[in-house]
Short mmCIF file of C-alpha atoms in Angstrom, two decimals:
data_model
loop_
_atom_site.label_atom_id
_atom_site.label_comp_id
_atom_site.label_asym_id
_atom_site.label_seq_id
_atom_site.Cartn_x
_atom_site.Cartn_y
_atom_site.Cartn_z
CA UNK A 1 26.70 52.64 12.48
CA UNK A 2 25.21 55.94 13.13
CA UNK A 3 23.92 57.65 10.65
CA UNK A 4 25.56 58.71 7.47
CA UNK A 5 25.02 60.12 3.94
CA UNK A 6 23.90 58.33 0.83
CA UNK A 7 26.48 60.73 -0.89
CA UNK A 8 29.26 60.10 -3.43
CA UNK A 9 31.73 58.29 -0.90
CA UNK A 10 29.01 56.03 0.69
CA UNK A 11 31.01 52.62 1.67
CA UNK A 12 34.00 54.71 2.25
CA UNK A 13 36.19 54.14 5.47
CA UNK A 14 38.08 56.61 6.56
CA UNK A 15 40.29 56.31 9.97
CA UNK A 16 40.98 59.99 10.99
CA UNK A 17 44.39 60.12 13.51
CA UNK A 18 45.08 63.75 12.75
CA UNK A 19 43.05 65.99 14.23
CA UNK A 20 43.65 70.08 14.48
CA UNK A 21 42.61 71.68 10.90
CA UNK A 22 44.74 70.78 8.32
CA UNK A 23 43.72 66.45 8.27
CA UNK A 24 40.15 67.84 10.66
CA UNK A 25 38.87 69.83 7.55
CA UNK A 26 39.65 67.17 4.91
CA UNK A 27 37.89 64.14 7.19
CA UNK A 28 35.13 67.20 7.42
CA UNK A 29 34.90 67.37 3.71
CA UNK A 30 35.21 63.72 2.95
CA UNK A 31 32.34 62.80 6.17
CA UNK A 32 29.86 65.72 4.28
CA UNK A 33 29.59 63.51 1.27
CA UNK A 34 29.18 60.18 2.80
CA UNK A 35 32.59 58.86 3.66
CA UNK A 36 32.56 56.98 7.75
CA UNK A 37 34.76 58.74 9.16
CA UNK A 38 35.96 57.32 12.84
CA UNK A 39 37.97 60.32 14.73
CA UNK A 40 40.86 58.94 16.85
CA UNK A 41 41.40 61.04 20.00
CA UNK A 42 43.52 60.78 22.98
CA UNK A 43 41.01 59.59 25.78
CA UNK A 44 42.39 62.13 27.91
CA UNK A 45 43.29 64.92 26.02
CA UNK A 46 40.56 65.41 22.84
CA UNK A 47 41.15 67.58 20.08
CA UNK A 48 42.83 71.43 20.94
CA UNK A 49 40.25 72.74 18.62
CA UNK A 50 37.19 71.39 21.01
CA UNK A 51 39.08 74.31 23.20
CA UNK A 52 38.58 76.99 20.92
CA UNK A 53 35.89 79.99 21.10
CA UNK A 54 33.63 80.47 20.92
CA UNK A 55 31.48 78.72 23.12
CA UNK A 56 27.59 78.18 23.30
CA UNK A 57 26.56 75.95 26.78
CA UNK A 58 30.79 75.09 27.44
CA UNK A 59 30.81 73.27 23.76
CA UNK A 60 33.26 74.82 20.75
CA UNK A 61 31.55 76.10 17.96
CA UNK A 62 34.53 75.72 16.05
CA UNK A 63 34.42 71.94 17.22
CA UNK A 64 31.14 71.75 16.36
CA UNK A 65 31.81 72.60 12.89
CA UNK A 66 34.89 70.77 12.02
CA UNK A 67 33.59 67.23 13.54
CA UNK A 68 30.60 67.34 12.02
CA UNK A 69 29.37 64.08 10.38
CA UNK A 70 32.04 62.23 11.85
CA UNK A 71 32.14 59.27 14.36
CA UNK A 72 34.76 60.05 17.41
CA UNK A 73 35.82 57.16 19.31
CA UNK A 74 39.32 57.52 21.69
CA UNK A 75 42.24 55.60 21.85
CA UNK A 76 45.88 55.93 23.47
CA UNK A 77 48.09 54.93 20.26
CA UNK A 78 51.32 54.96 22.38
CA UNK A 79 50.22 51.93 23.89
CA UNK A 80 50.93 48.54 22.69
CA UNK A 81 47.08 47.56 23.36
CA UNK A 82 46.38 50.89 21.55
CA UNK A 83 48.33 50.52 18.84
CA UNK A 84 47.09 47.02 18.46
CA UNK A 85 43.37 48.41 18.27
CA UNK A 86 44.77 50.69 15.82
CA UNK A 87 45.27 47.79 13.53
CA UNK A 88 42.18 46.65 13.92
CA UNK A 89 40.23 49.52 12.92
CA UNK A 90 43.22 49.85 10.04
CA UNK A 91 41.59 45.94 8.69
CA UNK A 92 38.39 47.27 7.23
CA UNK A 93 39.00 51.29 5.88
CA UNK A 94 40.43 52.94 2.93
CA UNK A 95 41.84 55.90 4.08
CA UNK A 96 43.87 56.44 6.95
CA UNK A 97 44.79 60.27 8.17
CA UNK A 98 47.32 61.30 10.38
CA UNK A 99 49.51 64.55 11.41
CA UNK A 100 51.83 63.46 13.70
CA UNK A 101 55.64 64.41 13.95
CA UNK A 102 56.89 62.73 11.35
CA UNK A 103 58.63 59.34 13.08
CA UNK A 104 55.89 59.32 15.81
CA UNK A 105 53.75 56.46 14.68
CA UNK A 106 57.16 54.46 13.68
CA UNK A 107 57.80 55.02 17.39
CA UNK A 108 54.81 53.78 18.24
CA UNK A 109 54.76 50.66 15.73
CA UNK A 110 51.91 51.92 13.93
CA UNK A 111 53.68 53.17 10.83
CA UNK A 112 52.38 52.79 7.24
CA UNK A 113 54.27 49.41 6.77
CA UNK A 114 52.99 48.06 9.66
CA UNK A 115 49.19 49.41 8.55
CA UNK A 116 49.58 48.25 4.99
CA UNK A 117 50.93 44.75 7.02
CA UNK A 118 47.01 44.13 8.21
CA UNK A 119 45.41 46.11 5.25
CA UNK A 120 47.37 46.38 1.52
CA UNK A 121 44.55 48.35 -0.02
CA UNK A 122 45.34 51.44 2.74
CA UNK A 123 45.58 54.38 1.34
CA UNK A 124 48.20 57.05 4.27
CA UNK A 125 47.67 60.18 4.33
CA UNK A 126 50.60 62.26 6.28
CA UNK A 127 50.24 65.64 6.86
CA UNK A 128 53.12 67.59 8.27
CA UNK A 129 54.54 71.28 8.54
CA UNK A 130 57.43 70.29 6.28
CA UNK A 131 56.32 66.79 4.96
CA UNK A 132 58.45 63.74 5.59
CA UNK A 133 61.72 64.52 3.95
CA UNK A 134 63.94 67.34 3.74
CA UNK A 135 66.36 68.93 6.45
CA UNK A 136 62.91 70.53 8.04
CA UNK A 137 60.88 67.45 8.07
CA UNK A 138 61.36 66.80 11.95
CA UNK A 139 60.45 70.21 13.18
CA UNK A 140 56.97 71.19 14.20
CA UNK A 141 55.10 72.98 12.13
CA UNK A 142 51.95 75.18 11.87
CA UNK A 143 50.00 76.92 8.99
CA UNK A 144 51.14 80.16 10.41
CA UNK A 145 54.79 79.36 10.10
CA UNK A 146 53.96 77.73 6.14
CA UNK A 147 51.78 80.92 5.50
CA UNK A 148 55.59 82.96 5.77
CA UNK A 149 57.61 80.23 4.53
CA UNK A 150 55.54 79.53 1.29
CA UNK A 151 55.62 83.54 -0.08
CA UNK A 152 52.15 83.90 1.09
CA UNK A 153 52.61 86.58 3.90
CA UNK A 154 55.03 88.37 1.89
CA UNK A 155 53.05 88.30 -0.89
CA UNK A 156 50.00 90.09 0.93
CA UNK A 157 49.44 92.77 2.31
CA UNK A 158 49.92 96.72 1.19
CA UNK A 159 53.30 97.59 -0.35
CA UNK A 160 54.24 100.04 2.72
CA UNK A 161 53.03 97.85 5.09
CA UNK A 162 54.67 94.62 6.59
CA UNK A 163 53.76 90.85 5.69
CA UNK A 164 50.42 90.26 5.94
CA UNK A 165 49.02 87.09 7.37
CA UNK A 166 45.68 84.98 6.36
CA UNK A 167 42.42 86.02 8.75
CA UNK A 168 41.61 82.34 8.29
CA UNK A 169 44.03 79.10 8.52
CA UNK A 170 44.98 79.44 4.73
CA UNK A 171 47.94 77.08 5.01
CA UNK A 172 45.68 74.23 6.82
CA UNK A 173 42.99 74.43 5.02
CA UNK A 174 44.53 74.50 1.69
CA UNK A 175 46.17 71.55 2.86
CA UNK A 176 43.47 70.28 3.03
CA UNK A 177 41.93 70.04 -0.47
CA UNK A 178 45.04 68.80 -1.85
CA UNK A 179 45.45 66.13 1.19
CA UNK A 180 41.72 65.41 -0.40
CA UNK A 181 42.45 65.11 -4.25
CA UNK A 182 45.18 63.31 -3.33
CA UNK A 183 43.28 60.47 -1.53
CA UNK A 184 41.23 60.49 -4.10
CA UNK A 185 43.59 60.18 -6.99
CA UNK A 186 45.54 57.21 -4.87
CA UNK A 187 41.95 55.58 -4.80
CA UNK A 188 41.42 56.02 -8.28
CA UNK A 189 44.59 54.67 -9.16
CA UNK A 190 43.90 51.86 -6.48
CA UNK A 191 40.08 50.54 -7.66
CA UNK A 192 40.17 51.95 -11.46
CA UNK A 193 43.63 51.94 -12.76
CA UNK A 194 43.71 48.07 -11.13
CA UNK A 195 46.74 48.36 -8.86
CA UNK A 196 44.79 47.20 -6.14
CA UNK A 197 47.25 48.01 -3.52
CA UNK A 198 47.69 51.49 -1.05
CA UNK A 199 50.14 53.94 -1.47
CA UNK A 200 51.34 56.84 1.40
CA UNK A 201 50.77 60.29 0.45
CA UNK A 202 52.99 63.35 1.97
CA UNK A 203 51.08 66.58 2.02
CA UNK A 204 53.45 69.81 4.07
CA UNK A 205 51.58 72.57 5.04
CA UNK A 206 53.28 75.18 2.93
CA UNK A 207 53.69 73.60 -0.54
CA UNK A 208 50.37 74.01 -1.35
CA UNK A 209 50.35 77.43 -0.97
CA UNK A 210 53.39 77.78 -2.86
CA UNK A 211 51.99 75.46 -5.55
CA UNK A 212 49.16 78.22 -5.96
CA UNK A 213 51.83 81.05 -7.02
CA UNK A 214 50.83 80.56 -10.83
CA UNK A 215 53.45 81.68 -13.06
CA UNK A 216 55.61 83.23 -10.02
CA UNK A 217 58.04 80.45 -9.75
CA UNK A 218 58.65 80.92 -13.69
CA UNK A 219 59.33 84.49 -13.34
CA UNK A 220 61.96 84.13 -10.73
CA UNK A 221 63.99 82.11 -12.56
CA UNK A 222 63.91 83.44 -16.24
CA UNK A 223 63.39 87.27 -15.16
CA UNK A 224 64.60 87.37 -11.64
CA UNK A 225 61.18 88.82 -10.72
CA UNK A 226 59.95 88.71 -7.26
CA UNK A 227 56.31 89.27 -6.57
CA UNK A 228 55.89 92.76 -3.76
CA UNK A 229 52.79 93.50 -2.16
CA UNK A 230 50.17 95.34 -4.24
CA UNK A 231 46.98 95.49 -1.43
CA UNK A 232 44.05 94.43 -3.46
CA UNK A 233 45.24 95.08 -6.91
CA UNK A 234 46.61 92.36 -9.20
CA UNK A 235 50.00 92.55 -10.78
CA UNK A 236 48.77 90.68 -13.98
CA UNK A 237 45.49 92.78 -14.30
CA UNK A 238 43.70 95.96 -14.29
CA UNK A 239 41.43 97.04 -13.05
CA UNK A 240 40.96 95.30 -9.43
CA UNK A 241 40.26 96.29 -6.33
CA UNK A 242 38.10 97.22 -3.85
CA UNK A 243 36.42 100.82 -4.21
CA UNK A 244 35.08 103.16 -1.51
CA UNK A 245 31.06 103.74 -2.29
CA UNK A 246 28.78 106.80 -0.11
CA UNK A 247 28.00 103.74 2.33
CA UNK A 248 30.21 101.10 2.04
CA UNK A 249 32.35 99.06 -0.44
CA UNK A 250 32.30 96.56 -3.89
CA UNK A 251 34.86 94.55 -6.02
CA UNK A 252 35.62 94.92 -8.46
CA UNK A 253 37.79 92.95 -11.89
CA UNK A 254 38.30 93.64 -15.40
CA UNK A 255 40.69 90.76 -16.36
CA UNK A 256 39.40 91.27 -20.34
CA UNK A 257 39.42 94.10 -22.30
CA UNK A 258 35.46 93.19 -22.88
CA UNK A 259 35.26 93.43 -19.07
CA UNK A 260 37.34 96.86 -18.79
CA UNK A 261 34.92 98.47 -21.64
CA UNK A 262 32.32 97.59 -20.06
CA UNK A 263 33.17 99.24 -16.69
CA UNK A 264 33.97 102.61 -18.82
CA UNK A 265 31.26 102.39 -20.53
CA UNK A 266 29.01 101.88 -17.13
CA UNK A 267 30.68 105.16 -15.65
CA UNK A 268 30.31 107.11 -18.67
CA UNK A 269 34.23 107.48 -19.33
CA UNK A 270 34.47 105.21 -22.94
CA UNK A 271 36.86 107.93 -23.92
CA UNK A 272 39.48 105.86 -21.61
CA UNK A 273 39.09 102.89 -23.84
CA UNK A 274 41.31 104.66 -26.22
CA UNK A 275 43.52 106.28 -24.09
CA UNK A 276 47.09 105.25 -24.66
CA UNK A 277 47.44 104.48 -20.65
CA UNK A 278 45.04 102.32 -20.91
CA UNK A 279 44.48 100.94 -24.14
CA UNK A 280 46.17 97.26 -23.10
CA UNK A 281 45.62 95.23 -20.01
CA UNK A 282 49.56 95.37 -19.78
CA UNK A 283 49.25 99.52 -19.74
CA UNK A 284 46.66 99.56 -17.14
CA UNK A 285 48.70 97.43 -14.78
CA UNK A 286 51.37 100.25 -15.45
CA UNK A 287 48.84 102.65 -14.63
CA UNK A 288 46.41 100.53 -12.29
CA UNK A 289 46.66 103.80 -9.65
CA UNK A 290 45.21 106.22 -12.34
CA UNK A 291 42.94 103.86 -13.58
CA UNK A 292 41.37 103.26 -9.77
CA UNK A 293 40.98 106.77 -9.27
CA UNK A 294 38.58 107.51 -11.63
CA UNK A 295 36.36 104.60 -10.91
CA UNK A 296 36.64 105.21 -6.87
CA UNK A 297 35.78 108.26 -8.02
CA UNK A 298 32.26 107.79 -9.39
CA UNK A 299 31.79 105.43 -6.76
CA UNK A 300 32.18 107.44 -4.06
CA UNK A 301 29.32 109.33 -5.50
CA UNK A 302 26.81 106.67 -5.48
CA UNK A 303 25.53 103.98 -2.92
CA UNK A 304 27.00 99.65 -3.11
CA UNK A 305 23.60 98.67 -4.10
CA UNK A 306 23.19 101.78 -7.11
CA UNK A 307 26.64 101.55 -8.31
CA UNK A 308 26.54 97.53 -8.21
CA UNK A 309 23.38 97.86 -10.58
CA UNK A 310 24.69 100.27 -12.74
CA UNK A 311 27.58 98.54 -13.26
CA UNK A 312 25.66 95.00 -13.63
CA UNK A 313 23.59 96.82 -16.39
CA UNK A 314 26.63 97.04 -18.24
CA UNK A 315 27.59 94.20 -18.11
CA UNK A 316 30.88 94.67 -15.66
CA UNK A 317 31.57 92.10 -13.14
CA UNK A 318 31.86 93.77 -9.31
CA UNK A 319 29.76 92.64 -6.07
CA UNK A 320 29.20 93.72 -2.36
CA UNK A 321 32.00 93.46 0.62
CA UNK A 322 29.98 91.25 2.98
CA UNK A 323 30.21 90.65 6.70
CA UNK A 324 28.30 86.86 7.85
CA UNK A 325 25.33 89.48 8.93
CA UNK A 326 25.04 89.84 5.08
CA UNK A 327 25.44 86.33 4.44
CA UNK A 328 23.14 85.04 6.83
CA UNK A 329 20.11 87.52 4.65
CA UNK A 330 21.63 86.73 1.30
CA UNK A 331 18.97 85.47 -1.15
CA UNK A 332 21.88 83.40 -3.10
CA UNK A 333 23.04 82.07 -0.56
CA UNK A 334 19.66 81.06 0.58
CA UNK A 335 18.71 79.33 -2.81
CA UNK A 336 21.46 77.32 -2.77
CA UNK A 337 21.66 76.05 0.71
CA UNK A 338 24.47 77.40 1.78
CA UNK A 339 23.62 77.34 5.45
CA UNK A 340 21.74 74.69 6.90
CA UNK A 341 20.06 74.18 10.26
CA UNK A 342 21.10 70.76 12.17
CA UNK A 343 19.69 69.91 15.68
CA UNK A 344 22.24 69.16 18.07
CA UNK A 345 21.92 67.91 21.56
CA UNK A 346 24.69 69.53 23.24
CA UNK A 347 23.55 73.28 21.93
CA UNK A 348 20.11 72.84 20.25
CA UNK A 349 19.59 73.57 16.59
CA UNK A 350 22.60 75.24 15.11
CA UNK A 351 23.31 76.63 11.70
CA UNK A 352 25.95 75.83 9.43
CA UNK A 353 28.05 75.89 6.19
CA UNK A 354 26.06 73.24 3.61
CA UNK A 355 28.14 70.97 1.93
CA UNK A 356 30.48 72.73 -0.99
CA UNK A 357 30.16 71.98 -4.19
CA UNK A 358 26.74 70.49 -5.23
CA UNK A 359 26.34 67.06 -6.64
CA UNK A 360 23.16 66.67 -9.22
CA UNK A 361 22.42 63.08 -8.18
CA UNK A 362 24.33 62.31 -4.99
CA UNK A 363 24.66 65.40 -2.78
CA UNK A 364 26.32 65.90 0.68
CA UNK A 365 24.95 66.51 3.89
CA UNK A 366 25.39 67.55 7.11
CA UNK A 367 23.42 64.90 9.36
CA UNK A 368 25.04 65.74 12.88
CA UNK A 369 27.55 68.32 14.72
CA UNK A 370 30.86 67.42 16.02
CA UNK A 371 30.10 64.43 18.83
CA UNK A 372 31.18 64.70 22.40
CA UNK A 373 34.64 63.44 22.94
CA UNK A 374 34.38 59.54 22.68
CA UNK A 375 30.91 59.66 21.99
CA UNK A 376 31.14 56.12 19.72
CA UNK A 377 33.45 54.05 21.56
CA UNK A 378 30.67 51.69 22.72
CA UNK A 379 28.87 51.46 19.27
CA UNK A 380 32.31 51.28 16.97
CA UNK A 381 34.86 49.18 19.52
CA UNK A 382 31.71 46.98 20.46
CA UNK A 383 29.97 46.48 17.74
CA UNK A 384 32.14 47.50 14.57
CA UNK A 385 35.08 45.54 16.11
CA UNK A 386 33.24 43.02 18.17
CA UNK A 387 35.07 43.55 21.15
CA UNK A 388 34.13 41.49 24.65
CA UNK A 389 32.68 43.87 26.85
CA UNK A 390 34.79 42.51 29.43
CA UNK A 391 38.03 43.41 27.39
CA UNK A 392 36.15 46.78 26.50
CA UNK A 393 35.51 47.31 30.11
CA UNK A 394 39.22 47.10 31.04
CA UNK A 395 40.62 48.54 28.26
CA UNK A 396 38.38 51.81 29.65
CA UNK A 397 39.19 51.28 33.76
CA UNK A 398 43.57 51.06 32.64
CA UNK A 399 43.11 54.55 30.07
CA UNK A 400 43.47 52.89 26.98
CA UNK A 401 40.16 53.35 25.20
#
């Protein structure tokens, strides 16, 4: 096996089918702390995101990222011989992963009662634009399309300004961490609770977003409230935002009345702490417009760095708008090992993202990039499976493998 992480999911298997972001970022997460995680790809057609930009020597740096720490073997699953491989690789893991169109692997005979037939213990992981179930659940679906069904995109944005959509894959990647707590909780319930048996999970794309509209669902139906855009302030506290300084930006949020004290009291206006528009976090929401103009106002007057330390001497929470140039020179990010270099042999020593969050005893790590397309067949179909390397051999020359 090649080499993995002595992290919290050491002696975890984890047979990755899905591909993309949404099931590629929760393998990711789940490889970073130890889990083996085998890749599945088409051994014609890898991954779309190997395809993306940018590029350093003809390789995807997003690639790179996202198939880190994994092992990536290819397989045609449409093929009986392929799906039959399938099963074999199904025999020893805990986890399987996939984010096909729901029906496809039934098609294909490779469907979570015919995985759980070879292994009982398997835990499925589907992962779908509309999940398995409902008058959507055979439609395509991508995390743009759940970003606009799920009340995200209307939900962001600036009130005279249309929808506003994620910069990053929100929908997949918050997908993602649920597809991950998930797994978890099924193997918890599995090894701990005693079941001893799998379960399938069914993880959309857009009802995790619309799981993270706290309180929202609950005002729609007892107050017929719908949530409009408000740019960056907060309709349930004030205030927050992001304020113009003489070079730049900061954030800015008072969600306490502590908090909002100390802000007046850091720009010298504690005779607002009394005043009756302000007095209450519910009056300052009312009056969140007044409220930002006299703090953009002082900060307009003073540089990020000397209004950031004037405020921090107060005791007010704000911080700096960064780009990844700021990041990258960041002494917090530094001490916690945020980025990390890796050698890679495709485009030399690369940095990235450490592993998120940090484990006291048994931390993550990133021990390799995102592997060429099929870069472990030999070592996992050969040695993991003990396949003849005659059978190998053929299974390669008809397209199979």
């Amino acid at each position: 096996m090649t080499d993995t992480t002595d992290g919290p999911l050491s002696g975890l298997r984890v047979i990755d089918c899905s591909g993309m972001i949404s099931g590629g970022f929760a393998t990711t997460q789940l490889a970073d702390f130890g889990a083996d995680v085998i890749m599945v790809e088409h051994p014609k057609h890898g991954d779309p995101i190997r395809a993306w930009p940018p590029f350093e020597e003809d390789v995807s740096l997003w690639w790179k990222s996202i198939g880190r720490n994994k092992r990536c073997v290819t397989l045609d699953l449409s093929s009986d011989r392929g799906a039959a491989l399938l099963l074999e690789l199904i025999e020893g893991a805990d986890i399987f992963f996939e984010n096909f169109r729901p029906g496809t692997l039934e098609r294909w005979g490779v469907g979570p009662k015919q995985l759980r037939s070879v292994n009982e213990e398997l835990i499925v992981v589907r992962l779908s634009g509309y999940g398995q179930t409902g008058p959507r659940s055979e439609k395509p679906g991508f995390g743009t399309i759940a970003e606009g069904l799920s009340g995200w995109a209307h939900a962001n944005g600036f009130p005279d300004r249309e929808p506003l959509l994620p910069p990053i894959s929100l929908a997949d990647l918050s997908a993602a961490q649920f597809a991950i707590q998930a797994a978890m909780f099924a193997i918890f319930e599995r090894d701990v609770s005693g079941s001893g048996v799998g379960q399938t999970i069914d993880v959309s794309l857009y009802e995790p977003l619309f799981r993270l509209f706290l309180g929202d669902v609950e005002a729609y139906d007892r107050k017929g409230t719908v949530r409009e855009r408000s740019g960056n302030r907060h309709p349930n506290t004030a205030p927050r935002n992001v304020y113009e300084t003489a070079d730049g930006y900061l954030t800015l949020s008072a969600s306490s009345q502590r908090i909002f004290e100390n802000v007046m009291d850091a720009i010298d206006r504690q005779d607002l702490i009394d005043d009756s528009r302000f007095e209450t976090n519910e009056k300052r929401v009312d009056n969140a417009a007044e409220l930002d103009a006299v703090i953009e106002e002082w900060t307009r007057q003073r540089s990020t760095e000397a209004a950031i330390t004037k405020m921090e001497t107060a005791d007010a929470i704000v911080g700096p708008v960064y780009t990844m140039s700021d990041i990258f020179e960041d002494e917090q990010y530094d001490a916690r090992d945020d980025i990390v270099p890796v050698e890679d042999d495709q485009v030399g020593e690369v940095r990235t993202a450490g592993p998120v969050p940090k484990f006291s005893r048994t931390p993550g790590e990133v021990t390799h990039m995102g592997p060429k397309h099929g870069e472990h067949n030999e070592e996992v179909y050969l040695e993991d499976l003990d396949l003849p390397s005659e059978e190998y051999d053929t299974l390669v020359e008809e397209g199979i493998i």
